[in-house]
Short mmCIF file of C-alpha atoms in Angstrom, two decimals:
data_model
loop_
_atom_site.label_atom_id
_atom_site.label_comp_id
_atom_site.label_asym_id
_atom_site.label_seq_id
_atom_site.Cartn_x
_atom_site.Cartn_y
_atom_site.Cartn_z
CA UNK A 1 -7.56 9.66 9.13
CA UNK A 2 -6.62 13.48 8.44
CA UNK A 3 -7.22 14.23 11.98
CA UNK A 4 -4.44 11.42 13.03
CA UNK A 5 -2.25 12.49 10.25
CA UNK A 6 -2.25 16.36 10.60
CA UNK A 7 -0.80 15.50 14.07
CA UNK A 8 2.40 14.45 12.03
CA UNK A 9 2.67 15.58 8.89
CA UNK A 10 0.95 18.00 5.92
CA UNK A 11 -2.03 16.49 4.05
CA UNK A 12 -2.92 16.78 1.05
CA UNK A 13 -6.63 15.86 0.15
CA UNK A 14 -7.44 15.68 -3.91
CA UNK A 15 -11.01 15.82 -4.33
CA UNK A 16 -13.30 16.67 -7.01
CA UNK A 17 -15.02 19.16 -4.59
CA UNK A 18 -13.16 21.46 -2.50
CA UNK A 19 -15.90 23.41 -1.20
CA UNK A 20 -17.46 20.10 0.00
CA UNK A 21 -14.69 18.60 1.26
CA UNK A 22 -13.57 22.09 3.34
CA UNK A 23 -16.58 21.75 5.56
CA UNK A 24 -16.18 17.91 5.93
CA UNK A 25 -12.58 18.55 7.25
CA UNK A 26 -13.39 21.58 9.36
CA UNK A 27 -16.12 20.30 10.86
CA UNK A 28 -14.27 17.32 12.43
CA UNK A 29 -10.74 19.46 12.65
CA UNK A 30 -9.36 22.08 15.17
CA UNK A 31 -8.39 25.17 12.90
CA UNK A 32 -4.79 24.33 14.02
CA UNK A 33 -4.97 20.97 12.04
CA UNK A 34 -6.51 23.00 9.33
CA UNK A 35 -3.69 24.68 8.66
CA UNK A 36 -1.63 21.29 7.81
CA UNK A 37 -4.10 20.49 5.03
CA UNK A 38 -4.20 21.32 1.32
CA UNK A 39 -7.66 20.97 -0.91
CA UNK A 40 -6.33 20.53 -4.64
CA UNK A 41 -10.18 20.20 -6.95
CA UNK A 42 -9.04 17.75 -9.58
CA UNK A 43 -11.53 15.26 -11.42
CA UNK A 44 -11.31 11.21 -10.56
CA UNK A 45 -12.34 8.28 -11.08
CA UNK A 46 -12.43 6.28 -7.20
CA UNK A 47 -10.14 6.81 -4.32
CA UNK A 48 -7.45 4.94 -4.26
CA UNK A 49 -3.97 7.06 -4.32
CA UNK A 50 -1.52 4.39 -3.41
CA UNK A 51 -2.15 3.00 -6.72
CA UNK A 52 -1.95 6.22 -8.92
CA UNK A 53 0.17 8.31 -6.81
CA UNK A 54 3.68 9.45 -7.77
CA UNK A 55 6.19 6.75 -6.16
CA UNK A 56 9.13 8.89 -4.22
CA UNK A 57 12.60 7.20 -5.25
CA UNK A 58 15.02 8.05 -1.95
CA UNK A 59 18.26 8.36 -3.92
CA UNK A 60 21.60 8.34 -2.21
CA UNK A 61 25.45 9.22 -2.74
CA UNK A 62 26.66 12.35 -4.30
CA UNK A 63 23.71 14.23 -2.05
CA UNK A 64 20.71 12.72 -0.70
CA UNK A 65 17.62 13.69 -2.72
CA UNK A 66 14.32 12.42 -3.94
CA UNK A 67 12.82 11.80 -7.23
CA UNK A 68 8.96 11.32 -7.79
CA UNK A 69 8.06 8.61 -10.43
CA UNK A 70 4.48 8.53 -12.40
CA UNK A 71 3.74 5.11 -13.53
CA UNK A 72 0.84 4.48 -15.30
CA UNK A 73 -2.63 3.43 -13.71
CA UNK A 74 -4.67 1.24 -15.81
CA UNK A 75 -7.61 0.35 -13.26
CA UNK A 76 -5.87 -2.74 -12.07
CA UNK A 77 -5.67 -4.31 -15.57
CA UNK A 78 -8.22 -2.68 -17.42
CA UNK A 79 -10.99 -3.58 -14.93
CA UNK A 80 -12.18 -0.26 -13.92
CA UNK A 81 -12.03 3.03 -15.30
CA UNK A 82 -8.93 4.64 -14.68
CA UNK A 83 -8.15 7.84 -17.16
CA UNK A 84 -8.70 10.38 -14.80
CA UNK A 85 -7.12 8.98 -11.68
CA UNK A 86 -3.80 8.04 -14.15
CA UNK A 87 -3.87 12.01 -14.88
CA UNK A 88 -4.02 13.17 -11.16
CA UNK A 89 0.08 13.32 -10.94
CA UNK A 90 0.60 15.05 -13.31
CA UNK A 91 -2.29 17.63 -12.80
CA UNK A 92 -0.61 17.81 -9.52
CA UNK A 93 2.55 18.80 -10.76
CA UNK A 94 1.67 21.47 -12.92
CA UNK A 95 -0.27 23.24 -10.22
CA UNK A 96 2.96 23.12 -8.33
CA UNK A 97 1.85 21.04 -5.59
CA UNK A 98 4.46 18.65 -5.76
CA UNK A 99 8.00 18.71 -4.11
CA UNK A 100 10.12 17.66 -6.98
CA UNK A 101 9.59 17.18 -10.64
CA UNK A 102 7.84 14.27 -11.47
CA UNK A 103 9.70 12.00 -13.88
CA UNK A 104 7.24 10.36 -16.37
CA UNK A 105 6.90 6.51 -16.43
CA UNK A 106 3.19 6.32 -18.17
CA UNK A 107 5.07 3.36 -20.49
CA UNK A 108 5.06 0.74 -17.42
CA UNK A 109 1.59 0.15 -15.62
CA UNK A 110 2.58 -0.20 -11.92
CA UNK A 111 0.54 0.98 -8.48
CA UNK A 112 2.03 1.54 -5.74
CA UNK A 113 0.42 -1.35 -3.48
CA UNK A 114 1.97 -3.39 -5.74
CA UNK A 115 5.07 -3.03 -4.64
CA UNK A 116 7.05 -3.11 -1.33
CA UNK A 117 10.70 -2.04 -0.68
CA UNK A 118 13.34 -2.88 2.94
CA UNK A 119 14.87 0.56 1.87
CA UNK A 120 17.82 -1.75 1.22
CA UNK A 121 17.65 -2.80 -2.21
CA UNK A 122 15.19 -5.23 -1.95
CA UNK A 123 11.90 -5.11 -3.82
CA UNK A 124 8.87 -7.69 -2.69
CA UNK A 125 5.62 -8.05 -5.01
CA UNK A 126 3.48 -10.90 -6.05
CA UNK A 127 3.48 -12.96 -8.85
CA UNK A 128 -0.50 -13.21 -9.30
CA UNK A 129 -0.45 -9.22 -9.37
CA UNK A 130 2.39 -8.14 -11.53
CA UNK A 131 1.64 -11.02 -13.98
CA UNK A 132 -1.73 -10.47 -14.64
CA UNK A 133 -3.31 -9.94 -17.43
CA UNK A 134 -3.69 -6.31 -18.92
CA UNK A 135 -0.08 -4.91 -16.92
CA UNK A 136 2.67 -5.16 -19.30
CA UNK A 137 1.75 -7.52 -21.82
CA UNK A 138 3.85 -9.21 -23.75
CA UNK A 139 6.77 -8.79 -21.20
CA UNK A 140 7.76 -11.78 -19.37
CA UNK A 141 8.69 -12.07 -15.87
CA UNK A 142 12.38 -11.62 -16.49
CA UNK A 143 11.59 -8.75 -18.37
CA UNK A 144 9.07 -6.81 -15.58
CA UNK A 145 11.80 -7.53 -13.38
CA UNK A 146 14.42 -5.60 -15.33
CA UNK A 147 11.64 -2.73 -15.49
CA UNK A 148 11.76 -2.82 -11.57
CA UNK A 149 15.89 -3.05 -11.06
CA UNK A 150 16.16 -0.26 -13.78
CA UNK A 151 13.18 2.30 -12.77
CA UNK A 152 13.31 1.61 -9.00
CA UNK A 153 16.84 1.34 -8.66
CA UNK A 154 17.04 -1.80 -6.88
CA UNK A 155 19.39 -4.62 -5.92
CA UNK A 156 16.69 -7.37 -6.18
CA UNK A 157 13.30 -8.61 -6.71
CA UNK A 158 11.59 -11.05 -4.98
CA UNK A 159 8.29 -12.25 -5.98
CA UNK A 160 6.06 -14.03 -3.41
CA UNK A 161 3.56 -16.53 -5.05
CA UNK A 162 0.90 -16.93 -2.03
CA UNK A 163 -1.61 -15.13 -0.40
CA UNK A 164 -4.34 -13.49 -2.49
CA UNK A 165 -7.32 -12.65 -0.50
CA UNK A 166 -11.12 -13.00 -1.20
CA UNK A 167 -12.60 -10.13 -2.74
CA UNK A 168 -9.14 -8.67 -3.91
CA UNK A 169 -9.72 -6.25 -6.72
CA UNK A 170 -6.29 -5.71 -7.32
CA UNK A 171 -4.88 -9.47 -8.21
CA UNK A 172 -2.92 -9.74 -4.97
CA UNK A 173 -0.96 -6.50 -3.96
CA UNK A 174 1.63 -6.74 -1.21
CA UNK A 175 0.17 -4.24 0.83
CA UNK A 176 -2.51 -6.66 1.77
CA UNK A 177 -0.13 -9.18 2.59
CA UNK A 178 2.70 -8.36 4.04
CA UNK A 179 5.03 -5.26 4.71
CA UNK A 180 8.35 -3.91 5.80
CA UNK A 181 9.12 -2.67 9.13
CA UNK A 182 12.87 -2.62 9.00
CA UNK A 183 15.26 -4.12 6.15
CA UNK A 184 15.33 -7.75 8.08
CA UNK A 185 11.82 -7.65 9.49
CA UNK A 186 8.40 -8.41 7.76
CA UNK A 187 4.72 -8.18 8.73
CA UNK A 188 2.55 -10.88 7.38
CA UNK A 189 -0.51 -12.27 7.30
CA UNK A 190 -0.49 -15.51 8.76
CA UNK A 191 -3.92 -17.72 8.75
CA UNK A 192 -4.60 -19.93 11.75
CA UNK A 193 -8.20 -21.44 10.91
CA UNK A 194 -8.48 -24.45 9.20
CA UNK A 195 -11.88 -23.38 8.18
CA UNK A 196 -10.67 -20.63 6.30
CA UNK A 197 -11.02 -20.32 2.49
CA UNK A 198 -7.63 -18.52 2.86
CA UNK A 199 -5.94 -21.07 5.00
CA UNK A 200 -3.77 -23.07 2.11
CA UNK A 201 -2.56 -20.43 0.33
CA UNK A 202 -1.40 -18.57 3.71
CA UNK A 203 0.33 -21.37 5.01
CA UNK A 204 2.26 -21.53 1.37
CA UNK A 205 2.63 -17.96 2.19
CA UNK A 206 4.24 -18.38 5.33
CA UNK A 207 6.49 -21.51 4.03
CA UNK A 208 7.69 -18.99 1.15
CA UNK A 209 8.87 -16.12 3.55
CA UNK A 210 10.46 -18.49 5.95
CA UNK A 211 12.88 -19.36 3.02
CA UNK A 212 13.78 -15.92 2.49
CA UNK A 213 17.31 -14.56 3.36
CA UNK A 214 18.17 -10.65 3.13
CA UNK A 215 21.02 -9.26 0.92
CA UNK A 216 23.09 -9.94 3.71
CA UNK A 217 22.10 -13.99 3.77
CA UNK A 218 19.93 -14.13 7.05
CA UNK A 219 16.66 -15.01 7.40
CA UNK A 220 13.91 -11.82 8.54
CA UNK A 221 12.07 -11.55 11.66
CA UNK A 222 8.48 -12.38 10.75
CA UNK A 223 5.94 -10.93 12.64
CA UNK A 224 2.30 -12.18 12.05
CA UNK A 225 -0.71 -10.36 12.19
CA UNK A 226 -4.00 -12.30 12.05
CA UNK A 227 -6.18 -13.05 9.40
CA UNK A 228 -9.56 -11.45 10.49
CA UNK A 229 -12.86 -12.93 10.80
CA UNK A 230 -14.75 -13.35 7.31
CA UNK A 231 -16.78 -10.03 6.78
CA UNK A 232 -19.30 -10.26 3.65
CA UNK A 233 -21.86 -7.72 1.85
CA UNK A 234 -24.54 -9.47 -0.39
CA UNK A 235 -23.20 -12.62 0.03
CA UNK A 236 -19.47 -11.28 -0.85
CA UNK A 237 -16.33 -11.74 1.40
CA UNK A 238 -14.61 -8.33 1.22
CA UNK A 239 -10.86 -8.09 1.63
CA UNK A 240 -9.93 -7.47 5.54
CA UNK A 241 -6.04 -7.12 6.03
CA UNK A 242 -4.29 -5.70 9.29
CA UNK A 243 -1.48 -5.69 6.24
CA UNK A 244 -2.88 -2.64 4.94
CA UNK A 245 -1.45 -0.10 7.80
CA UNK A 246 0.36 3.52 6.76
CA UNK A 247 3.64 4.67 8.46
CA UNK A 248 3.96 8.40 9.08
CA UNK A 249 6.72 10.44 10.46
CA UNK A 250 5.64 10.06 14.17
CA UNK A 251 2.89 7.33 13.75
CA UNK A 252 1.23 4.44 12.09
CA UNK A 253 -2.44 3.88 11.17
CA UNK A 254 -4.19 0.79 12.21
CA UNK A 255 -7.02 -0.31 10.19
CA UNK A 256 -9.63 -2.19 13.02
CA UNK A 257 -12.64 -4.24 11.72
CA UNK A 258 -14.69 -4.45 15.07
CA UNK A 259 -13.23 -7.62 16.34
CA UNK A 260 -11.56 -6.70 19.26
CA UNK A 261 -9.13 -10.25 19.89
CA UNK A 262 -7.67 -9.47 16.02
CA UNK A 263 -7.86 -5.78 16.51
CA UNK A 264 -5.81 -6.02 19.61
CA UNK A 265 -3.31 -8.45 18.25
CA UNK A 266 -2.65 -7.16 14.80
CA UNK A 267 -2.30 -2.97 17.21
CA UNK A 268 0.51 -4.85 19.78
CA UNK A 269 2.34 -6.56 16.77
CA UNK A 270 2.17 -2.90 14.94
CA UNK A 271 3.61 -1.38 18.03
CA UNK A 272 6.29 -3.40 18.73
CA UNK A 273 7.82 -3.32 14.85
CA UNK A 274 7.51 0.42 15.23
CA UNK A 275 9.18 1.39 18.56
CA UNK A 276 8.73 4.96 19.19
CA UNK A 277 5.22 5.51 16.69
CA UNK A 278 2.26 6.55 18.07
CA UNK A 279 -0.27 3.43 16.78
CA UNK A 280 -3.36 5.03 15.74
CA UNK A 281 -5.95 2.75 15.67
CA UNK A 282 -8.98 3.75 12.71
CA UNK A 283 -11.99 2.31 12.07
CA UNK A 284 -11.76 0.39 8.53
CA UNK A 285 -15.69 -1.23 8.32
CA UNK A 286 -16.58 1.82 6.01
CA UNK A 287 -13.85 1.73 3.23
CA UNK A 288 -13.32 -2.47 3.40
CA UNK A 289 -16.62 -2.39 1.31
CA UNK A 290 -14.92 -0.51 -1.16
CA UNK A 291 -12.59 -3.10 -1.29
CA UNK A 292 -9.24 -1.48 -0.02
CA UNK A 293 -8.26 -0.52 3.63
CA UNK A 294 -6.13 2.47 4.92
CA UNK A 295 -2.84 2.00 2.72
CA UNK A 296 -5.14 2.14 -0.67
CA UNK A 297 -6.17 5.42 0.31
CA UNK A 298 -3.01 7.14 0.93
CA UNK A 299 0.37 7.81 -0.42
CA UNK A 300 3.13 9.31 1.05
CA UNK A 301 5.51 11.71 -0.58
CA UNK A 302 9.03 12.92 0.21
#
């Protein structure tokens, strides 16, 4: 992954061992890519930035700019420890690291897979996620939705009700299930076998973004990427998506799983909503049993 994205853009690699992490990278790196990376030695608690990472807010009129908002991380509802990841922002910040000042939102729990924007004014997330217990108890729906006009800025929410998948750890983000290419065209995980455990719920899935209209009142383009075959540890189906890609400025990052029928669908779909990306294909076997894929590990910043 930082070999792919040093070809596009600067990376910058938190870890709670810089010295470590150094020889990692430039063993596998040309000094060239080197360059294009930042160590910053900061204590955590996992790896998963997407979720504690600062959210960049594109604003526009009266000057384009950005603003960089710090929700708060609470382990995905108090399941996991979470303290020192929910700190890595802000310790970010002060070291001067970041682009822009980082506006404090540590009074909403939100992570960034959570959450999915057209660019347009439209937010997507799920119901089962934002919902769940330990968020933003005692708010209502209603109310969370208010949070997410105000704070992100937006037009509209809409809250899909389908597709959680086995061995989720999150309670259904929207990066696992379906993502924005353009403001009228959507990537989703469509199930095809009966068989599945998933199958139901995916098919509701499906029936729910078929109703959708844009701002503008027409329907998106749905593009479908496959489910993949069921891949357990111990007994334990862990949470495969093709969902879970990450745009960068020149590319996008494909997570594979070794099945080379879904691999090469889910890379051709990828390809043709992003005309003019490089599509990076990376192997995703290793950090699926962690329970996240290439989008958990990352977050962009502007």
């Amino acid at each position: 992954m930082s070999e792919a994205i040093t070809r596009y853009e600067p990376l910058l690699v938190v870890t709670p061992d810089t010295e470590a992490t150094h020889d990692i990278l430039a063993a596998r790196l040309t000094p060239e890519a080197m360059r294009w990376v930042t160590l910053f030695e900061c204590p955590t608690n996992d790896t998963w930035a997407r979720d504690h990472g600062p959210l960049t807010l594109q604003v526009f009129g009266g000057g384009e700019h950005a603003r960089l908002l710090d929700f708060k991380f609470n382990g995905w509802g108090c399941k996991f420890p979470a303290e020192l990841d929910n700190a890595i922002s802000s310790r970010l910040a002060l070291a001067g690291l970041l682009p822009h000042p980082l506006e404090d939102h540590n009074d909403f729990v939100l992570e960034g897979g959570s959450v999915e924007s057209d660019g347009c004014g439209t937010i997507f997330t799920t119901s089962s996620c934002l919902l769940a217990p330990h968020r933003n108890q005692p708010m209502d729906r209603d109310e969370i939705e208010r949070q997410l006009l105000r704070r992100l800025h937006a037009q509209r929410v809409v809250w899909l009700d389908h597709g959680i998948l086995a061995g989720d750890d999150t309670d259904g983000h929207i990066d696992t299930i379906v993502r924005c290419a353009s403001n009228d065209k959507l990537l989703y995980v469509r199930c095809d076998n009966k068989d599945d455990e998933h199958y139901e719920d995916f098919k509701a899935l499906q029936r729910q973004l078929l109703e959708l209209r844009t701002l503008k009142g027409k329907p998106y383009q749905l593009l479908p990427l496959p489910m993949p075959d069921a891949i357990y540890e111990e007994g334990f189906r862990l949470p495969a998506t093709y969902a879970n890609f990450v745009i960068l400025n020149g590319g996008v990052l494909v997570p594979t799983y070794g099945q080379s029928a879904n691999d090469e669908w889910a890379i051709q779909t990828i390809a043709r909503a992003f005309p003019g990306r490089e599509v990076i294909p990376i192997d995703a076997t290793t950090v699926i049993r962690q329970h996240g894929s290439l989008h958990c590990l990352t977050m962009q910043y502007h």
